[in-house]
XYZ file of C-alpha atoms in Angstrom:
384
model
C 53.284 -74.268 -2.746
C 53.782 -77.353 -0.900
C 56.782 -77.903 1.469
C 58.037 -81.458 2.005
C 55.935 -82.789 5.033
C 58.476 -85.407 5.683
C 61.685 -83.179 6.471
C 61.167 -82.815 10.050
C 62.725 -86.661 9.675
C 65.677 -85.549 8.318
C 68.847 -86.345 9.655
C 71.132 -83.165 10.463
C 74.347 -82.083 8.786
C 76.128 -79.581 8.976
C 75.901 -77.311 6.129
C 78.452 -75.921 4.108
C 79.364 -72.312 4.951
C 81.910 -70.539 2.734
C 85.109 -69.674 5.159
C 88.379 -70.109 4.823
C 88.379 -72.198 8.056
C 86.586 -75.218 7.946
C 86.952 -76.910 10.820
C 86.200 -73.445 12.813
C 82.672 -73.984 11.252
C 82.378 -77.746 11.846
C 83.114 -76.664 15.662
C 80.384 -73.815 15.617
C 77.442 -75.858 14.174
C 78.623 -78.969 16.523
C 78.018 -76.761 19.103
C 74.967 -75.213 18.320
C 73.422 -78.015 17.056
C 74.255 -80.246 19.922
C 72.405 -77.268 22.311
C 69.465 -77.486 19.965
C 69.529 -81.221 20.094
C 69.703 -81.088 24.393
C 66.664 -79.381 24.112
C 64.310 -81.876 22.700
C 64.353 -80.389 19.169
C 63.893 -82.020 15.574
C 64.836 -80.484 12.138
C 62.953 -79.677 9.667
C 63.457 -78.334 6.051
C 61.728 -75.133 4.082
C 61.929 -74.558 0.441
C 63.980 -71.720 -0.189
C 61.415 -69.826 -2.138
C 58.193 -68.715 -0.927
C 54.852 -67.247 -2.821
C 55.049 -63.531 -2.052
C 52.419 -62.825 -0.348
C 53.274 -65.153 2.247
C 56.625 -62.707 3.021
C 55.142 -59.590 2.901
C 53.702 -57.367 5.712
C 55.462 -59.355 8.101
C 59.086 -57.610 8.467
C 57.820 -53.902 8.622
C 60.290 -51.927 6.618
C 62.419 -54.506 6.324
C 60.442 -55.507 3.509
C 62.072 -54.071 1.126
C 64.859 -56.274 1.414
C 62.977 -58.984 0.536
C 64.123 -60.391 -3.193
C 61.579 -60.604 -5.762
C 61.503 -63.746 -8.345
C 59.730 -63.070 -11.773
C 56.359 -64.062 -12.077
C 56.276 -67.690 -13.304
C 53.889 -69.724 -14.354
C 51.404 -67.397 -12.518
C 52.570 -66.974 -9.369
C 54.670 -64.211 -7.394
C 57.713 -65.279 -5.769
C 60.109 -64.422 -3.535
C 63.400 -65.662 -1.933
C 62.731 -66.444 1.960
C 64.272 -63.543 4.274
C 64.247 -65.723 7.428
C 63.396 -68.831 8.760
C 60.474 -67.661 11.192
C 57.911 -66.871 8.661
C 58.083 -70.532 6.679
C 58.274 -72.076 9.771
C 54.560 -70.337 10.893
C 53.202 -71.436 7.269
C 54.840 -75.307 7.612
C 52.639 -75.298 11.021
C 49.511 -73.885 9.531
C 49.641 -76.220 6.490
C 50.579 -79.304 8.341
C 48.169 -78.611 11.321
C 51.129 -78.809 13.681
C 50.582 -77.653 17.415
C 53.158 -78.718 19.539
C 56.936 -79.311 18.311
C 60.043 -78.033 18.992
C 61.992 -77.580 16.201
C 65.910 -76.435 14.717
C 66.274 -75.309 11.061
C 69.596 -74.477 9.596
C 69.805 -73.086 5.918
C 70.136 -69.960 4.159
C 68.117 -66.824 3.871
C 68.644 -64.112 1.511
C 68.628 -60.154 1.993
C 69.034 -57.268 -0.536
C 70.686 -55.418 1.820
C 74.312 -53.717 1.604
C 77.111 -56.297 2.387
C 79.741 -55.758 5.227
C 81.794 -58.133 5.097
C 83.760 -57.485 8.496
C 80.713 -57.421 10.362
C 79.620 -60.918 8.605
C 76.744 -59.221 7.194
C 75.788 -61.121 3.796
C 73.313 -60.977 1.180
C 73.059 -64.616 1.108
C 73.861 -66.152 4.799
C 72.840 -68.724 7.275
C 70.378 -68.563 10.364
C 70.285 -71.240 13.272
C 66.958 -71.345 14.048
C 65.411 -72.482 17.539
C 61.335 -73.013 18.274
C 58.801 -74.298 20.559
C 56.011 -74.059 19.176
C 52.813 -75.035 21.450
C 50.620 -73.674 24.230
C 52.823 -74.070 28.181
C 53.084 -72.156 31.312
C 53.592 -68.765 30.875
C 57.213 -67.818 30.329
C 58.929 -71.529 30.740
C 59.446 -71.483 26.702
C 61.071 -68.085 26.395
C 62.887 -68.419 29.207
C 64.478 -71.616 27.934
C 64.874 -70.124 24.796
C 67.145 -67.544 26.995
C 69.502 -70.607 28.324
C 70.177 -72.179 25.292
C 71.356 -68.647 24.142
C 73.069 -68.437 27.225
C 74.811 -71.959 26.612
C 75.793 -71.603 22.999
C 77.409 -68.237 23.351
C 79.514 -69.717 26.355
C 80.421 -72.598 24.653
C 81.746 -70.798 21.771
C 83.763 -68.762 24.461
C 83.149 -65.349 22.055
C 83.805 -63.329 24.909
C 81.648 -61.712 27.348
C 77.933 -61.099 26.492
C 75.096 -59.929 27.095
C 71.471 -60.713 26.509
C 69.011 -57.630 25.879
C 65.320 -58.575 26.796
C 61.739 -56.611 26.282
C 58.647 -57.444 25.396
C 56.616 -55.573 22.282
C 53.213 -54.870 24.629
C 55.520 -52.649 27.275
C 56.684 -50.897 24.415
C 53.330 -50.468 22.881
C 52.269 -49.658 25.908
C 54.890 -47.148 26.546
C 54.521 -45.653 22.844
C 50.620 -45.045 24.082
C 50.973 -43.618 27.462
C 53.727 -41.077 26.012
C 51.175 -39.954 23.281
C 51.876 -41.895 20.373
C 48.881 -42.181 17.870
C 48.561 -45.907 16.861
C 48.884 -45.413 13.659
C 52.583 -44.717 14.205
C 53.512 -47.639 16.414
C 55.333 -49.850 14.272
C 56.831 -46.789 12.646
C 58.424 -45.565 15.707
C 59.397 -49.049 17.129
C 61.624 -49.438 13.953
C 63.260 -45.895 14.565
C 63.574 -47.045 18.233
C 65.154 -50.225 17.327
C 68.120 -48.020 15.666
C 69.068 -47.332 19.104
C 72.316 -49.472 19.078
C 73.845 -47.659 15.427
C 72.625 -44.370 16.841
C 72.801 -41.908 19.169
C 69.700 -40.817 21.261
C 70.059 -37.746 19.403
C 70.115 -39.202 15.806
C 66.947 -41.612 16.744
C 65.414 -38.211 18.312
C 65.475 -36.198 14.971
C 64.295 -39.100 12.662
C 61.389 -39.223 15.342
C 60.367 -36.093 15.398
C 61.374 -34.025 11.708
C 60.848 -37.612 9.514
C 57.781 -39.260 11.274
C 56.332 -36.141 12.103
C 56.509 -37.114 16.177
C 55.497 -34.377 18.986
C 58.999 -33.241 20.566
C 57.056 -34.092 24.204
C 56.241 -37.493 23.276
C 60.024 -37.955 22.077
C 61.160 -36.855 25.197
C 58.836 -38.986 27.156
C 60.027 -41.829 25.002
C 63.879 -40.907 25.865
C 63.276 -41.111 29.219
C 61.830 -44.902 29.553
C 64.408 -46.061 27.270
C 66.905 -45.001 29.186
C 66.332 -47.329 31.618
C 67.675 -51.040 32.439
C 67.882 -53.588 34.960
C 65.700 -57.255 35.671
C 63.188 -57.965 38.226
C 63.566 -54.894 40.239
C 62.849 -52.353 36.998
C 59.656 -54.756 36.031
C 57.694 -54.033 39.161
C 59.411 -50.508 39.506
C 57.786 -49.882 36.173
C 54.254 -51.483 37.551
C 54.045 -48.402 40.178
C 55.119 -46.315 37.490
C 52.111 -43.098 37.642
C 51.676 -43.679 33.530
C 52.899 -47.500 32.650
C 50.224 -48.382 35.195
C 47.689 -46.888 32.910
C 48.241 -48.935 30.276
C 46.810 -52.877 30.778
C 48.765 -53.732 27.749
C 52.415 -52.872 29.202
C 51.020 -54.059 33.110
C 50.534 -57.500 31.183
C 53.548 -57.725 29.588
C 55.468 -56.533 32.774
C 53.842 -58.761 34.896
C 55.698 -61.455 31.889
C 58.814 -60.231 32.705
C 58.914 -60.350 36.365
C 58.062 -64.253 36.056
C 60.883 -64.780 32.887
C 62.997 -63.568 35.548
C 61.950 -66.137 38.040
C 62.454 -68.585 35.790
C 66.349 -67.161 34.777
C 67.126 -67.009 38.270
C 66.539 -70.855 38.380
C 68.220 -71.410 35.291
C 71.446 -69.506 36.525
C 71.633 -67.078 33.894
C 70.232 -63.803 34.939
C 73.789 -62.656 35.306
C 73.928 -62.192 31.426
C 70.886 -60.663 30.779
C 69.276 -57.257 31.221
C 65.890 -55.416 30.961
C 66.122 -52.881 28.437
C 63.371 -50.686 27.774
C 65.326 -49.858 24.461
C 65.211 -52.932 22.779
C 62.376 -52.822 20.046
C 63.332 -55.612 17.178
C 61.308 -54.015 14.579
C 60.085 -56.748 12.955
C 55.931 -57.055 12.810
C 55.111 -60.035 14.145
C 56.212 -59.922 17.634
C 53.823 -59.855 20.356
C 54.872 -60.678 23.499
C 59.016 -61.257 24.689
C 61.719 -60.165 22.339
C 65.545 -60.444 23.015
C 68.498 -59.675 21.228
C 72.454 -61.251 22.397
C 75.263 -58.572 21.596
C 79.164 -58.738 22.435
C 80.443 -56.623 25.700
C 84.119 -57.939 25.859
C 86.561 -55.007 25.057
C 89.729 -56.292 22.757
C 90.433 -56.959 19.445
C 86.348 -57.393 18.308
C 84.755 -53.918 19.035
C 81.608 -53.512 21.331
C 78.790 -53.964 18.564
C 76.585 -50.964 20.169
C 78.987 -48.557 18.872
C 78.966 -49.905 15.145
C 82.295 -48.445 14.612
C 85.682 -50.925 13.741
C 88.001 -51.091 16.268
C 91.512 -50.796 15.518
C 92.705 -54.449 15.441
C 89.161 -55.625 15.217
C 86.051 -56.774 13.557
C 82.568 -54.855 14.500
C 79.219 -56.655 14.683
C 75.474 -56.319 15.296
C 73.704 -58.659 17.604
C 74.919 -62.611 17.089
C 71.611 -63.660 18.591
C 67.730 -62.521 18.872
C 64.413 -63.695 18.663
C 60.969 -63.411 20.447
C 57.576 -64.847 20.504
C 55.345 -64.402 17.900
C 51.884 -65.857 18.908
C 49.973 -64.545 15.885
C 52.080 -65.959 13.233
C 50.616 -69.297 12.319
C 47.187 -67.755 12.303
C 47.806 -65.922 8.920
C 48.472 -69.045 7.155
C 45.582 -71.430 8.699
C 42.588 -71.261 6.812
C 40.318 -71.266 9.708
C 42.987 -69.359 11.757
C 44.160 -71.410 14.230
C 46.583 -69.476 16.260
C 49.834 -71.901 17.893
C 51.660 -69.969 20.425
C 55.088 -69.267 19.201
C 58.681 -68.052 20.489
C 62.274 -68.645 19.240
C 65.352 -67.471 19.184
C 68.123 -67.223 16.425
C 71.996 -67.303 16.047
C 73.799 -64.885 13.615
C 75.952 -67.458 12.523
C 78.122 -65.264 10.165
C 78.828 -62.648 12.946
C 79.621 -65.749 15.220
C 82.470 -66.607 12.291
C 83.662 -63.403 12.102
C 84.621 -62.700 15.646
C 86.520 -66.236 15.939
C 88.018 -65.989 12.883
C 89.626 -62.444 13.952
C 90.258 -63.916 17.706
C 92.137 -66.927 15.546
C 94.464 -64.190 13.678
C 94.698 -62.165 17.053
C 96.328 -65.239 18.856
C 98.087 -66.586 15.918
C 96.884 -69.558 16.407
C 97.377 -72.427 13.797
C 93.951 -74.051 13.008
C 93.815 -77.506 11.285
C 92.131 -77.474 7.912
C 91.633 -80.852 6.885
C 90.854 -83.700 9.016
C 94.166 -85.604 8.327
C 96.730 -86.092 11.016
C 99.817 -87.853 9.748
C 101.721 -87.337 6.056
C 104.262 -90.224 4.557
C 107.492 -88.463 2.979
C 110.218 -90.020 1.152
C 113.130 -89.117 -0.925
C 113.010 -92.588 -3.156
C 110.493 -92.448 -6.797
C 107.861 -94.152 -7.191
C 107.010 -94.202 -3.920
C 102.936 -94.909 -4.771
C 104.550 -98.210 -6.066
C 106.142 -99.113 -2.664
C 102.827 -98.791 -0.969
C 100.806 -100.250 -3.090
């Protein structure tokens, strides 16, 4: 299937999002794309559709959300369920190494709707990606600031950004006794850890996946653990982390990210949390994930429970780098460095939508200012 090798030319517009507030949604993707835009990026377009194959084995068991198309004309289909994926195969077929790039449009999810936590079958992702080989670390950790910027632009509320990277946790999974066949199966019941309780995630570890109860523990007690700089080289003494060159590499990642977010001013939002696992497969290095912290009328999103005046939502941002991506698709398998980040931009609605109601604050919904009344007919004849 061939995608139109032009569109990175495009123009941008904001797309049409269904909400009762239109001019909220203007604002958002004003915002957002003007951060995108500060950042040297370009847009490009994906067709919405994608052969099968080229989905599948990618999102771990979040593959089963994908939607299926009938076969037609010979050839398996299925709706896209992000914007990462087509953007590795638009590299690989248009031998692309170096571009940083914005994509807004829809993806599509069988998955169950919730509509007060903007979760959608059928929504929109803000994509953001530099795609190319730099210095370690200077790509993900701007990728970090413009997360930073667009979530205090919007002026959500207070926030805070979640970092990890998948070879500490891979690392981590090995040195607590994890076979590797259950890696990616364990990093999705790990990612559960902000719907569920240590507990819950425990169990499904252990009497589903057929876990040891000592290498659960052992798990339990590294995820525990947060902080930045400090916990990266605490972790590099660590008697067992040490032992693993995979998780030594990836801390040694971190400790420079954070160099780099000192610089950019923004390690006061984010964290290193050994919990977050973002169980989708094609990670390999960084991953992050942006969630709400502000108490009020939109609940904390690590509790997944509705507050009482309030909306509850998941993460409004996340991404990572995915350096093995583009390789699947290149026929001689070129690998192009990858890492990106993306906004939830139906969670972001949701919250200022219920912040708008909260305030009762009147919001403008068409872009005319001034209204000519008169108690004389035919007053279309006067003016014209």
């Amino acid at each position: 299937m061939k995608a139109n090798s032009s569109s990175h030319l495009r123009q941008p517009r904001a797309p049409g999002i269904i909400t009762p507030n239109r001019w909220l949604s203007e604002r958002v993707f004003n915002t957002i794309i003007g951060c995108f835009k500060r950042h040297g990026a370009e847009t490009i377009d994906t067709p919405v559709f994608e052969i099968k194959e080229t989905l599948t084995g990618k999102y771990g068991e979040d593959s089963k959300l994908i939607y299926d198309l009938k076969d037609q004309g010979g050839e398996l289909l299925s709706l896209r369920y992000d914007l990462t994926v087509p953007f590795a195969r638009y590299l690989a077929m248009n031998k692309i190494s170096n571009i940083k790039r914005y994509h807004i449009a829809k993806v599509y999810r069988r998955d169950n709707p919730a509509m007060t936590r903007g979760r959608y079958r059928e929504f929109y992702q803000c994509d953001f990606d530099i795609a190319g080989q730099y210095d370690p670390m200077i790509p993900d950790a701007e990728c970090l600031k413009i997360v930073h910027e667009i979530l205090s632009e919007l002026e959500l509320g207070d926030f805070r950004i979640k970092v990890n990277d998948r070879r500490i946790l891979d690392g981590m999974f090995a040195v607590c006794g994890v076979p590797d066949k259950k890696f990616r199966t364990i990093c999705s019941t790990v990612d559960k850890l902000d719907k569920m309780s240590w507990e819950d995630v425990r169990s499904e570890m252990v009497k589903e996946k057929g876990l040891s109860e000592e290498a659960a523990d052992q798990i339990g007690q590294y995820v525990s653990m947060q902080g930045g700089k400090d916990l990266a080289e605490r972790l590099l003494q660590d008697a067992k982390m040490s032992q693993s060159k995979q998780a030594c590499a990836g801390l040694t990642d971190m400790k420079q990210l954070f160099s780099y977010l000192e610089l950019f001013q923004v390690t006061d939002k984010v964290v290193f949390d050994l919990s977050l696992a973002r169980g989708l497969d094609y990670y390999t290095g960084v991953i992050y994930e942006a969630i709400l912290t502000q108490n009020g009328p939109v609940s904390a999103p690590e509790t997944g429970e509705k507050g009482e005046e309030g909306v509850s939502v998941g993460s409004v941002a996340g991404g990572g780098r995915y350096d093995g991506l583009v390789g699947m698709f290149d026929p001689k398998g070129r690998k192009v460095p990858c890492v990106g980040v993306s906004i939830g931009i139906e969670r972001v609605f949701s919250i200022l939508e219920q912040k708008a109601e909260a305030s009762a604050e009147k919001v403008r919904t068409t872009e005319t200012q001034v209204m000519v009344a008169s108690a004389q007919k035919n007053i279309l004849l006067i003016f014209n």
